[in-house]
Short mmCIF file of C-alpha atoms in Angstrom, two decimals:
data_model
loop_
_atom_site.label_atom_id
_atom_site.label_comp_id
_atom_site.label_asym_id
_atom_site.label_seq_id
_atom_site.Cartn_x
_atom_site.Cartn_y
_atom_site.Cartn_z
CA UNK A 25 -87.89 -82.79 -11.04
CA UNK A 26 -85.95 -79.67 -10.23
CA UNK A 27 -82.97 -80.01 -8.50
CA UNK A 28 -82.23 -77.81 -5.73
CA UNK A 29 -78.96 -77.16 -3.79
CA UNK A 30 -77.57 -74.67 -1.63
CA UNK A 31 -75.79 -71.29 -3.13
CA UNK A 32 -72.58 -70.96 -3.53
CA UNK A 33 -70.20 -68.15 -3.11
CA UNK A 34 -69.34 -68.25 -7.03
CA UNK A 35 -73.05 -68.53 -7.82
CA UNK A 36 -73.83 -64.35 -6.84
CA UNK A 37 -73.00 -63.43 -10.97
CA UNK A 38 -75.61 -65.69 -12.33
CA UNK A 39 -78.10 -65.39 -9.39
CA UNK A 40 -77.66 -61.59 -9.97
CA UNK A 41 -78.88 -62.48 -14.14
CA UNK A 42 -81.42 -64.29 -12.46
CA UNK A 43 -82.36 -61.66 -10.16
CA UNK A 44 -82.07 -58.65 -12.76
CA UNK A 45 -84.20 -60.74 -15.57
CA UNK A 46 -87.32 -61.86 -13.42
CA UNK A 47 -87.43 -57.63 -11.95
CA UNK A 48 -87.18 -56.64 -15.52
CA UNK A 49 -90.15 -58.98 -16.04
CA UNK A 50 -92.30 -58.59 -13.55
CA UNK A 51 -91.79 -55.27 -12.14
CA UNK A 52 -92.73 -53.20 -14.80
CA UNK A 53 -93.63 -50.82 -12.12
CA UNK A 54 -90.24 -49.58 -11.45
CA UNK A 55 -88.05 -46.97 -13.11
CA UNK A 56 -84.51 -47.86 -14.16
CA UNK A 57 -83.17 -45.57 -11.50
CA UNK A 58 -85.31 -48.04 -8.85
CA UNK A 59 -84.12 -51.16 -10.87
CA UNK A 60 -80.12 -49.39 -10.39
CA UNK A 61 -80.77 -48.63 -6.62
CA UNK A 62 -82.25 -52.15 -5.81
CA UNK A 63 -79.35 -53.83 -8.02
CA UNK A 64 -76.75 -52.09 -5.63
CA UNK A 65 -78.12 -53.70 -2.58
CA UNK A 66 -79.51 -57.27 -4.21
CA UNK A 67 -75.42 -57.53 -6.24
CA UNK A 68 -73.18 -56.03 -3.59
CA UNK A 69 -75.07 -56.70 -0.03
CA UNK A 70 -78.22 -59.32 -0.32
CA UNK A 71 -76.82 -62.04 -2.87
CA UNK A 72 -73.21 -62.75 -1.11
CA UNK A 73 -74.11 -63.08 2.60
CA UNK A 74 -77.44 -64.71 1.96
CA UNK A 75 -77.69 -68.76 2.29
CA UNK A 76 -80.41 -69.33 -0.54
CA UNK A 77 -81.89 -72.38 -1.88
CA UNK A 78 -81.06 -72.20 -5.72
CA UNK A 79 -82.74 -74.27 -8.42
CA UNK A 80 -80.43 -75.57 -11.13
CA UNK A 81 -80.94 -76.87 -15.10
CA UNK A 82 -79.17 -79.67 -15.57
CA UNK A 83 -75.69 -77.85 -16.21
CA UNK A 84 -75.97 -76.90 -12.53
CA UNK A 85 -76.58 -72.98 -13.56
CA UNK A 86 -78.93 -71.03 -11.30
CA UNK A 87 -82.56 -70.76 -12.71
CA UNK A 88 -84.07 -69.37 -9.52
CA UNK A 89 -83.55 -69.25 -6.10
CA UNK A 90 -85.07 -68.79 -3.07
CA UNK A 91 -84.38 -66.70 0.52
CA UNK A 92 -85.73 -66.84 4.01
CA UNK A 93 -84.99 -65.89 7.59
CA UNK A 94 -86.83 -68.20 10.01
CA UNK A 95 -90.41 -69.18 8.36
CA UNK A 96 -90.25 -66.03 6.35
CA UNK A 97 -89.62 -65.90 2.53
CA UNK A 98 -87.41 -63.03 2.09
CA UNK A 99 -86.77 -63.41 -1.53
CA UNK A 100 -88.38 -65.61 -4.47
CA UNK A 101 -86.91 -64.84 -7.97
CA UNK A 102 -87.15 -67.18 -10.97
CA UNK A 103 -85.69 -65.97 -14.83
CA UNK A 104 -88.16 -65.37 -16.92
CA UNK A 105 -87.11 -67.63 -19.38
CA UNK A 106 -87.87 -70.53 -16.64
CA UNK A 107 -91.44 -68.85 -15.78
CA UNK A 108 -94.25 -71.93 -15.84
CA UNK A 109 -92.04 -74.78 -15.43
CA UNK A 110 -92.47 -75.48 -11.15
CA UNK A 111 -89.65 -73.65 -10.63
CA UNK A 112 -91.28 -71.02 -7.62
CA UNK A 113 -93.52 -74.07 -6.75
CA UNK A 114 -90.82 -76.34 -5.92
CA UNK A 115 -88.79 -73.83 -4.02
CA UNK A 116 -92.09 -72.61 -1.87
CA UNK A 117 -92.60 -76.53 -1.34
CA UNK A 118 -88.79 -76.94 -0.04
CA UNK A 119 -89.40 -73.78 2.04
CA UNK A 120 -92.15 -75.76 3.87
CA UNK A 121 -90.14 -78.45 4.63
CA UNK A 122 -88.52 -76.33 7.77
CA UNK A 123 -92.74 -76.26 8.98
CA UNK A 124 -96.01 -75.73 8.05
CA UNK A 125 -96.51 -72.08 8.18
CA UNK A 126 -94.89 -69.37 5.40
CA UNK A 127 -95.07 -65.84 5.26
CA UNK A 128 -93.83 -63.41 2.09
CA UNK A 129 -94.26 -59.86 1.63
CA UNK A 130 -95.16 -59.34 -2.43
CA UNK A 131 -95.23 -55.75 -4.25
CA UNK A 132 -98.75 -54.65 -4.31
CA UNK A 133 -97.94 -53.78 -7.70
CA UNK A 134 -96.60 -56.97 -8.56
CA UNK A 135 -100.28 -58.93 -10.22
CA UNK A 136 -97.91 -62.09 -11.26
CA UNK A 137 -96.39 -62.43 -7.92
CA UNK A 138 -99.64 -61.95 -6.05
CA UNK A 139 -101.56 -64.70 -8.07
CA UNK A 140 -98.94 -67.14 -7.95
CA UNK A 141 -98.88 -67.13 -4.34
CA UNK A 142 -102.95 -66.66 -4.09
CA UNK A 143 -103.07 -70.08 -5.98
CA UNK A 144 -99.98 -71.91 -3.69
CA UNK A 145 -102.69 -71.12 -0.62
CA UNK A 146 -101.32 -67.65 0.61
CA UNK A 147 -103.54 -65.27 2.27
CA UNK A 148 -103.43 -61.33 2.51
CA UNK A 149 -102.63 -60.80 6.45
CA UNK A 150 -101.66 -57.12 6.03
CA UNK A 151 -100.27 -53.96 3.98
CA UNK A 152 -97.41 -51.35 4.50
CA UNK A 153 -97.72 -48.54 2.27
CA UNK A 154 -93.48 -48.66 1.85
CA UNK A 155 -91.43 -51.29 1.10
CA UNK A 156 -88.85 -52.38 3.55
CA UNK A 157 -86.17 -49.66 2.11
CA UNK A 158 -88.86 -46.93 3.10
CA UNK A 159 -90.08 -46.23 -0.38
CA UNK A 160 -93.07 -45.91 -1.96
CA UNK A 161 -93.69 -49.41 -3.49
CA UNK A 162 -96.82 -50.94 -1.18
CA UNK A 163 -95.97 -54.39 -0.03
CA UNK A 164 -99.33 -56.76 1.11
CA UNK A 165 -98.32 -59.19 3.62
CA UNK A 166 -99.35 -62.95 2.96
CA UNK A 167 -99.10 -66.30 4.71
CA UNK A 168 -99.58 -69.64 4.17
CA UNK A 169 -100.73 -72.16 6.73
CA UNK A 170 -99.55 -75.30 4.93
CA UNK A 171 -101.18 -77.45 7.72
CA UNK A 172 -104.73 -76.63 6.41
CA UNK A 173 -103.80 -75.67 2.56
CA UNK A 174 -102.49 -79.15 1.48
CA UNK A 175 -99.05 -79.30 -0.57
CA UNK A 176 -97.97 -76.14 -2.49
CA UNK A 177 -96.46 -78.95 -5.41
CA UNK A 178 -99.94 -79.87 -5.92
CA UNK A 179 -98.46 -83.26 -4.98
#
C-alpha cells in the first residue's frame, strides 16, 4: 500500500524533483526552453498554492502527487524512478473518492500518459489544439465515469 497524505508547504523542493524527473521522462516532446518556461510556473506559482495529494516511500519523501480543482485532475506526476509500482493508480483511485466521475486533460503527445489513463477507464471527450498556456502542445480531453468503469485500483 501507498501511503498518501496531504502536501505540505516544505514539500514544493522535492515535489518540484518529482515534477522535473517524470517531464524529463515522459515529455520528450518538449525543448529545454519549454521544460525552463513550464518549471517557472510549476516551482514558483503551481506547486506552493496548490493543496495536492502526495504519495510518500516510507521515509515520508514525495514520490508523486496528485492535483485537482472540483472533479478535475489538474496535475498527475509520478518520478520516474517510481513508474509501475501503483503509484498514478492509487492517486486516480483517491481522486474518485470525492465521486464517481474524473476528467484530465493529457498532452496529445504524451503516448505513456494517454495509455495509462485509456487502461484506468478514461475516454477521449475532446481536443484543443493549445495547451492551457496558449501554446502549441495539443491537449485531448478525457473522462472517466467511475460509476460504469469499476475501480481504477483494479480492486
Amino acid at each position: 500500500m501507498i501511503p498518501i497524505r496531504s502536501s505540505r508547504p516544505d514539500d514544493v523542493p522535492a515535489l518540484f524533483a518529482v515534477w522535473l524527473a517524470a517531464v524529463r521522462s515522459t515529455h520528450d516532446f518538449l525543448s529545454e526552453e519549454d521544460i525552463g518556461f513550464y518549471a517557472d510556473l510549476v516551482r514558483d506559482q503551481y506547486l506552493p498554492a496548490a493543496a495536492l495529494m502526495v504519495a510518500v516511500d516510507g521515509d515520508d519523501r514525495p514520490v508523486g502527487f496528485l492535483g485537482m480543482t472540483g472533479s478535475k485532475i489538474d496535475t498527475l506526476f509520478v518520478d520516474p524512478a517510481w513508474h509501475g509500482r501503483g503509484i498514478g493508480r492509487t492517486l486516480v483511485a483517491r481522486a474518485l473518492e470525492g465521486g464517481p466521475e474524473l476528467t484530465v486533460d493529457v498532452n496529445e503527445q504524451n503516448s505513456a500518459a494517454r495509455a495509462f489513463y485509456r487502461r484506468l477507464g478514461f475516454r477521449e471527450v475532446g481536443r484543443s489544439a493549445l495547451d492551457d498556456s496558449g501554446r502549441p502542445f495539443p491537449l485531448l480531453h478525457l473522462a472517466l465515469d467511475g460509476a460504469s468503469q469499476g475501480n481504477p485500483t483494479g480492486a
